[in-house]
Amino acid sequence: MKKFLAMMLALAMVASLAACSSSSSSSDTTAAETEAATEAAETEGTDETEAADSTTGDGELITVGFAQVGHESDWRTASTQSCQDVFCEANGYELVFVDCDQDSAAQLDAVRNFIEQDVDYVIIDPIVSTGWDTVLTECEEAGIPVIVIDRTIDDSDNYTAWVGSDFTAEGYAAGEWLNAYAEAKGIEISGILVIEGTTGSSAQLGRTEGFQEIADNYGWTILDSQDGDFTEAGGQEVMESYCQSYSGQFNVVICQNDNEAFGAMTAMDAAGITYGVDGDVILISFDACTAGLEYVQAGSINADFECNPLAAPFVAEIIESLEAGEEVESTVYMTEHWYVAEEDVLTSITVNGEEQELTYVTDEIVEAQY
Ligand code: GYE
């Protein structure tokens, strides 16, 4: 899903830069600033909650309805916090937040309620990537711009912009890291077990596809790949059954998010299976939230492929531009880092011919993480 069409809305307004926690200071938001923010998203990622103050000339707040996936993971908590920090009254917004609890039908209802409430903008983090066409048309007919964040919508491009991560690239990186790491350590990959994220979510689809492609290239055996629903309980349950079914047959476990990895570690502990830098099983995770990085630093997770949840400031920039009648970038990728537990084994990997740096986890990195 890549759209490069830009969109303009004809509402001019004065904007100022301020985070909710700091006092407002006024300055006009220009196209150049918006472009700079987009650039920053692509090159640096963002770890700030600073956003443009959208208070209109007449002091009216901009209403934003956000249909959030749920509260299944640390990543999700960070994403929600970021949106609540940015779309607050001090920044000129009224946020209507709905936690859809991983229920796709509830998410469609939430968007329809936003239309009924006549919000100014709708933000959707789509639980699954399909089934969106009708409701997006309804938003369009109501004249409400939709901004999609994080996961993608794959069966419609009827929305204004998307801000998120390249999940397939994350899967590729995990695969290439595994190959380079196993080679460097002289480890033969005997069998791989995957604990997937929510079936049908673009995060699950992309990470699965990316890793599978690399596994096929190297002729690895993926013994099993089951849905752990991006939760700790799900990860534990799937790993418990893996420990029984595949005892002695695997030495790699890939969890498609940190919380699943936490559950998998509990299950492996109970089964007496060692993992991580000093263990028998190489453990790979995605997200790299604070708790995940702590486990990387401790050597329990070998490598953690970051997914940056702080999209909200970039969404605010897009809204500011739309309010000012300016063109917006319709596709914004967050920048991510690949975190590893060992400093002296590998410093980079090659993914599709491109050299990508690996980041060794230190105290400073853990402290700075969301
Ligand atoms: O990896 C997981 C969360 O959509 C990228 O959803 C996100 C995923 C993230 O539950 O922790």
XYZ file of C-alpha atoms and ligand atoms in Angstrom:
381
model
C 0.000 0.000 0.000
C 1.738 3.129 -1.119
C -0.130 6.232 -2.040
C 1.663 9.265 -3.266
C -1.363 11.430 -3.921
C -1.396 14.530 -1.851
C -4.591 16.115 -0.636
C -5.562 19.691 0.112
C -8.270 21.063 2.310
C -9.137 24.752 2.186
C -9.154 25.811 5.805
C -6.489 28.263 6.862
C -5.480 28.683 10.461
C -2.709 29.809 12.716
C -0.831 27.092 14.512
C 1.662 26.992 17.304
C 4.075 24.402 18.586
C 3.469 23.084 22.043
C 3.350 19.814 23.900
C 0.476 19.303 26.322
C 2.762 19.514 29.283
C 4.437 22.756 28.221
C 2.938 26.198 27.803
C 1.850 27.272 24.344
C 4.096 29.457 22.284
C 2.820 30.685 18.970
C 4.446 30.329 15.597
C 3.071 29.644 12.163
C 3.361 26.090 10.868
C 4.697 26.149 7.357
C 4.867 23.535 4.637
C 8.634 23.441 5.183
C 8.143 22.581 8.852
C 5.735 19.849 7.902
C 8.173 18.506 5.396
C 10.924 18.629 7.988
C 8.769 16.632 10.395
C 8.064 14.075 7.699
C 11.768 13.867 6.914
C 12.495 13.450 10.582
C 9.978 10.606 10.761
C 11.709 8.898 7.894
C 15.251 9.421 9.024
C 15.191 9.677 12.804
C 11.922 8.216 14.015
C 10.472 10.288 16.798
C 10.501 10.002 20.522
C 8.796 13.224 21.307
C 5.241 14.091 22.107
C 5.526 17.590 20.784
C 2.782 18.572 18.409
C 1.379 21.579 16.698
C -1.156 23.533 18.734
C -4.279 23.560 16.632
C -6.339 26.092 18.498
C -8.286 27.913 15.859
C -8.636 31.666 15.651
C -12.015 31.409 17.341
C -10.616 29.047 19.980
C -12.543 26.005 18.801
C -10.960 22.636 19.398
C -10.365 20.193 16.568
C -12.143 16.949 17.316
C -10.281 13.762 16.500
C -11.813 10.314 16.805
C -9.221 7.584 17.290
C -10.247 3.933 16.856
C -7.377 2.184 18.626
C -6.718 -1.569 18.246
C -6.892 -2.368 21.963
C -4.528 -2.648 24.914
C -2.868 -5.970 24.127
C 0.795 -4.994 24.424
C 3.415 -2.567 25.717
C 3.651 -1.227 22.169
C -0.068 -0.449 22.192
C 0.185 1.316 25.554
C 2.974 3.515 24.167
C 0.923 4.273 21.048
C -2.161 5.236 23.073
C -0.123 7.386 25.438
C 1.481 9.181 22.513
C -1.925 9.983 20.981
C -3.343 11.160 24.294
C -0.312 13.370 24.872
C -0.511 14.952 21.450
C -4.269 15.272 20.894
C -5.040 17.092 24.111
C -6.835 20.357 24.818
C -3.641 22.304 25.429
C -2.678 21.495 21.845
C -6.088 22.519 20.541
C -7.673 19.090 20.237
C -10.530 17.145 21.680
C -9.764 13.435 21.460
C -12.533 10.865 21.301
C -10.619 7.699 22.110
C -12.069 4.216 21.617
C -10.216 1.066 22.723
C -11.607 -1.583 20.352
C -10.217 -4.495 22.372
C -8.979 -6.335 19.256
C -12.565 -6.655 17.963
C -12.867 -5.708 14.275
C -16.648 -5.275 14.374
C -16.310 -2.923 17.342
C -13.733 -0.947 15.399
C -16.079 -0.437 12.445
C -18.804 0.655 14.906
C -16.389 3.114 16.508
C -15.676 4.759 13.157
C -19.401 4.958 12.360
C -19.986 6.597 15.749
C -17.291 9.156 14.920
C -19.188 9.960 11.725
C -22.400 10.401 13.733
C -20.597 12.677 16.170
C -19.310 14.637 13.170
C -15.689 14.688 14.330
C -13.232 16.729 12.254
C -10.761 13.862 11.671
C -10.776 10.110 12.100
C -7.650 8.164 13.005
C -7.749 4.399 12.528
C -5.176 1.799 13.565
C -6.781 -1.096 11.679
C -6.929 -4.355 13.640
C -7.062 -6.294 10.375
C -6.066 -5.068 6.944
C -9.298 -5.826 5.064
C -13.004 -4.999 5.324
C -12.576 -1.225 5.242
C -13.985 -0.140 1.906
C -17.568 0.641 2.932
C -16.830 2.538 6.111
C -14.101 4.576 4.414
C -16.609 5.565 1.737
C -18.985 6.602 4.512
C -16.246 8.824 5.995
C -15.608 10.319 2.577
C -19.306 11.030 2.039
C -19.414 12.722 5.434
C -16.417 14.855 4.409
C -14.231 13.566 7.244
C -10.557 12.980 6.393
C -9.171 9.666 7.649
C -5.583 9.161 8.734
C -4.442 5.560 9.150
C -1.638 4.808 11.583
C 0.573 1.788 12.263
C -1.119 -1.183 10.548
C -2.175 -0.773 6.939
C -5.487 -1.067 5.128
C -4.975 -3.270 2.104
C -8.355 -3.279 0.395
C -8.905 0.442 -0.052
C -6.828 3.557 -0.560
C -9.696 5.857 0.253
C -7.973 7.764 3.035
C -5.761 10.809 3.297
C -2.506 9.517 4.746
C -0.811 6.632 6.528
C 1.965 6.827 9.125
C 3.621 3.611 10.250
C 6.262 0.937 9.841
C 7.459 -1.401 7.120
C 6.628 -4.754 8.703
C 7.991 -6.826 5.829
C 11.331 -5.025 6.196
C 11.292 -5.951 9.890
C 10.785 -9.606 8.921
C 13.617 -9.467 6.393
C 15.946 -7.936 8.975
C 15.119 -10.615 11.549
C 15.889 -13.321 8.976
C 19.161 -11.827 7.795
C 20.269 -11.199 11.355
C 19.550 -14.825 12.250
C 21.573 -16.064 9.300
C 24.553 -13.817 10.029
C 24.429 -14.521 13.772
C 24.216 -18.298 13.396
C 27.128 -18.199 10.958
C 29.225 -16.001 13.222
C 28.600 -18.283 16.201
C 28.885 -21.537 14.267
C 25.332 -22.524 15.163
C 23.394 -24.851 12.902
C 19.721 -23.934 12.756
C 17.848 -27.141 13.562
C 14.232 -25.967 13.626
C 12.387 -22.670 13.897
C 9.157 -21.973 15.764
C 7.199 -18.783 15.111
C 4.601 -17.194 17.372
C 2.668 -14.875 15.097
C 0.716 -11.735 15.894
C -3.028 -11.332 15.353
C -4.006 -13.171 12.172
C -4.915 -10.798 9.363
C -3.209 -7.753 10.888
C -0.706 -6.178 8.534
C 1.958 -6.441 11.257
C 1.492 -10.237 11.304
C 1.259 -10.495 7.532
C 4.371 -8.402 6.851
C 6.616 -9.910 9.534
C 5.567 -13.428 8.525
C 6.103 -12.814 4.822
C 9.456 -11.061 5.269
C 10.914 -13.750 7.534
C 9.486 -16.606 5.450
C 11.184 -15.261 2.329
C 14.566 -15.301 4.044
C 13.890 -18.740 5.542
C 13.117 -20.052 2.051
C 16.335 -18.519 0.701
C 18.440 -20.294 3.300
C 16.416 -23.510 3.267
C 15.456 -23.325 6.960
C 12.701 -25.477 8.425
C 9.868 -23.593 10.080
C 8.336 -26.321 12.232
C 5.228 -24.356 13.160
C 3.784 -20.845 13.077
C 0.769 -20.090 15.269
C -1.219 -17.041 16.363
C -0.372 -15.676 19.824
C -2.575 -12.600 19.304
C 0.234 -10.196 20.269
C -0.389 -10.924 23.979
C 1.779 -12.355 26.750
C -0.881 -14.968 27.593
C -1.131 -15.919 23.921
C 2.640 -16.254 23.592
C 2.826 -18.416 26.698
C 0.004 -20.698 25.586
C 1.449 -21.262 22.110
C 4.951 -21.851 23.518
C 3.660 -24.343 26.093
C 2.178 -26.423 23.316
C 5.342 -26.041 21.190
C 7.479 -27.261 24.119
C 5.394 -30.440 24.248
C 5.094 -31.041 20.497
C 8.599 -30.109 19.364
C 10.757 -31.008 22.329
C 14.406 -31.262 21.222
C 13.642 -30.289 17.611
C 14.102 -26.501 17.652
C 16.770 -23.942 18.490
C 15.130 -20.726 17.261
C 11.935 -19.056 18.520
C 10.589 -15.972 16.753
C 7.937 -13.967 18.583
C 6.212 -11.279 16.558
C 6.094 -8.929 19.537
C 7.739 -8.436 22.922
C 4.746 -9.471 24.995
C 4.554 -12.814 23.219
C 8.282 -13.218 23.938
C 7.654 -12.609 27.655
C 5.036 -15.387 27.610
C 7.311 -17.686 25.608
C 10.107 -17.196 28.154
C 7.762 -18.214 30.996
C 6.791 -21.350 29.062
C 10.409 -22.246 28.254
C 11.443 -21.647 31.876
C 8.749 -24.073 33.010
C 9.860 -26.651 30.440
C 13.519 -26.303 31.455
C 14.557 -24.947 28.043
C 17.299 -22.322 28.072
C 17.300 -19.384 25.666
C 19.133 -16.160 24.889
C 22.848 -15.452 24.750
C 23.832 -18.295 27.100
C 20.982 -20.642 26.225
C 20.161 -23.357 23.714
C 17.467 -21.400 21.875
C 17.963 -18.160 19.940
C 15.054 -15.867 20.891
C 14.017 -13.106 18.490
C 11.364 -10.468 19.116
C 9.796 -7.387 17.526
C 8.758 -3.985 19.007
C 11.694 -3.200 21.304
C 9.680 -1.380 23.941
C 11.438 -0.688 27.262
C 10.714 -4.073 28.864
C 11.766 -5.875 25.687
C 15.058 -3.994 25.611
C 15.658 -4.822 29.269
C 15.490 -8.505 28.344
C 17.842 -7.892 25.417
C 20.279 -6.146 27.733
C 20.037 -9.070 30.158
C 20.795 -11.444 27.272
C 17.444 -13.297 27.424
C 16.258 -12.002 24.047
C 19.034 -12.200 21.437
C 17.700 -9.566 19.039
C 14.694 -7.233 19.018
C 13.506 -5.523 15.836
C 12.026 -2.168 16.632
C 8.617 -0.918 15.641
C 8.193 2.731 16.549
C 4.771 3.460 18.126
C 5.117 7.250 18.337
C 3.212 8.209 15.192
C 0.949 10.787 16.810
C 3.199 13.869 16.425
C 3.390 13.178 12.707
C -0.358 12.761 12.471
C -0.740 16.140 14.174
C 1.587 17.661 11.575
C -0.587 16.201 8.841
C -3.735 17.629 10.425
C -2.056 21.020 10.766
C -1.191 20.984 7.092
C -4.686 19.991 6.089
C -6.120 22.742 8.259
C -3.799 25.205 6.541
C -4.864 23.990 3.113
C -1.443 22.558 2.401
C -0.471 19.370 0.665
C 0.479 16.429 2.835
C 2.754 13.467 2.373
C 0.409 10.507 2.057
C 2.892 7.881 3.223
C 5.207 8.376 6.179
C 7.500 5.618 7.414
C 8.783 5.618 10.966
C 12.457 4.806 11.371
C 13.382 1.773 13.438
C 16.520 0.263 14.956
C 17.625 -3.350 15.214
C 18.716 -4.083 18.779
C 21.092 -6.877 19.787
C 22.333 -8.366 23.051
C 25.971 -8.911 22.092
C 28.339 -6.110 21.193
C 31.169 -8.085 19.621
C 29.432 -10.605 17.363
C 27.963 -8.444 14.576
C 27.738 -4.708 14.014
C 25.646 -4.743 10.833
C 23.674 -6.989 8.525
C 22.999 -6.869 4.804
C 19.336 -6.805 3.837
C 18.434 -6.810 0.132
C 21.899 -5.528 -0.671
C 21.699 -2.700 1.865
C 23.912 -2.567 4.935
C 21.889 -1.995 8.114
C 23.400 -1.118 11.444
C 22.799 -3.140 14.604
C 22.436 -1.345 17.924
C 23.932 -2.852 21.078
C 21.641 -2.178 24.031
C 23.061 -0.023 26.803
C 21.524 1.638 29.888
C 21.122 4.916 27.982
C 19.200 3.196 25.200
C 16.852 1.449 27.599
C 16.246 4.664 29.530
C 15.466 6.647 26.389
C 13.024 4.076 25.022
C 9.218 4.316 25.244
O 3.972 -5.131 17.180
C 2.258 -5.321 18.787
C 0.928 -4.683 18.875
O 0.516 -3.142 15.157
C 2.849 -2.946 15.082
O 0.559 -4.468 17.531
C 1.669 -3.138 15.930
C 1.707 -4.406 16.746
C 2.861 -4.502 17.706
O 0.042 -5.342 19.615
O 2.928 -5.278 19.997
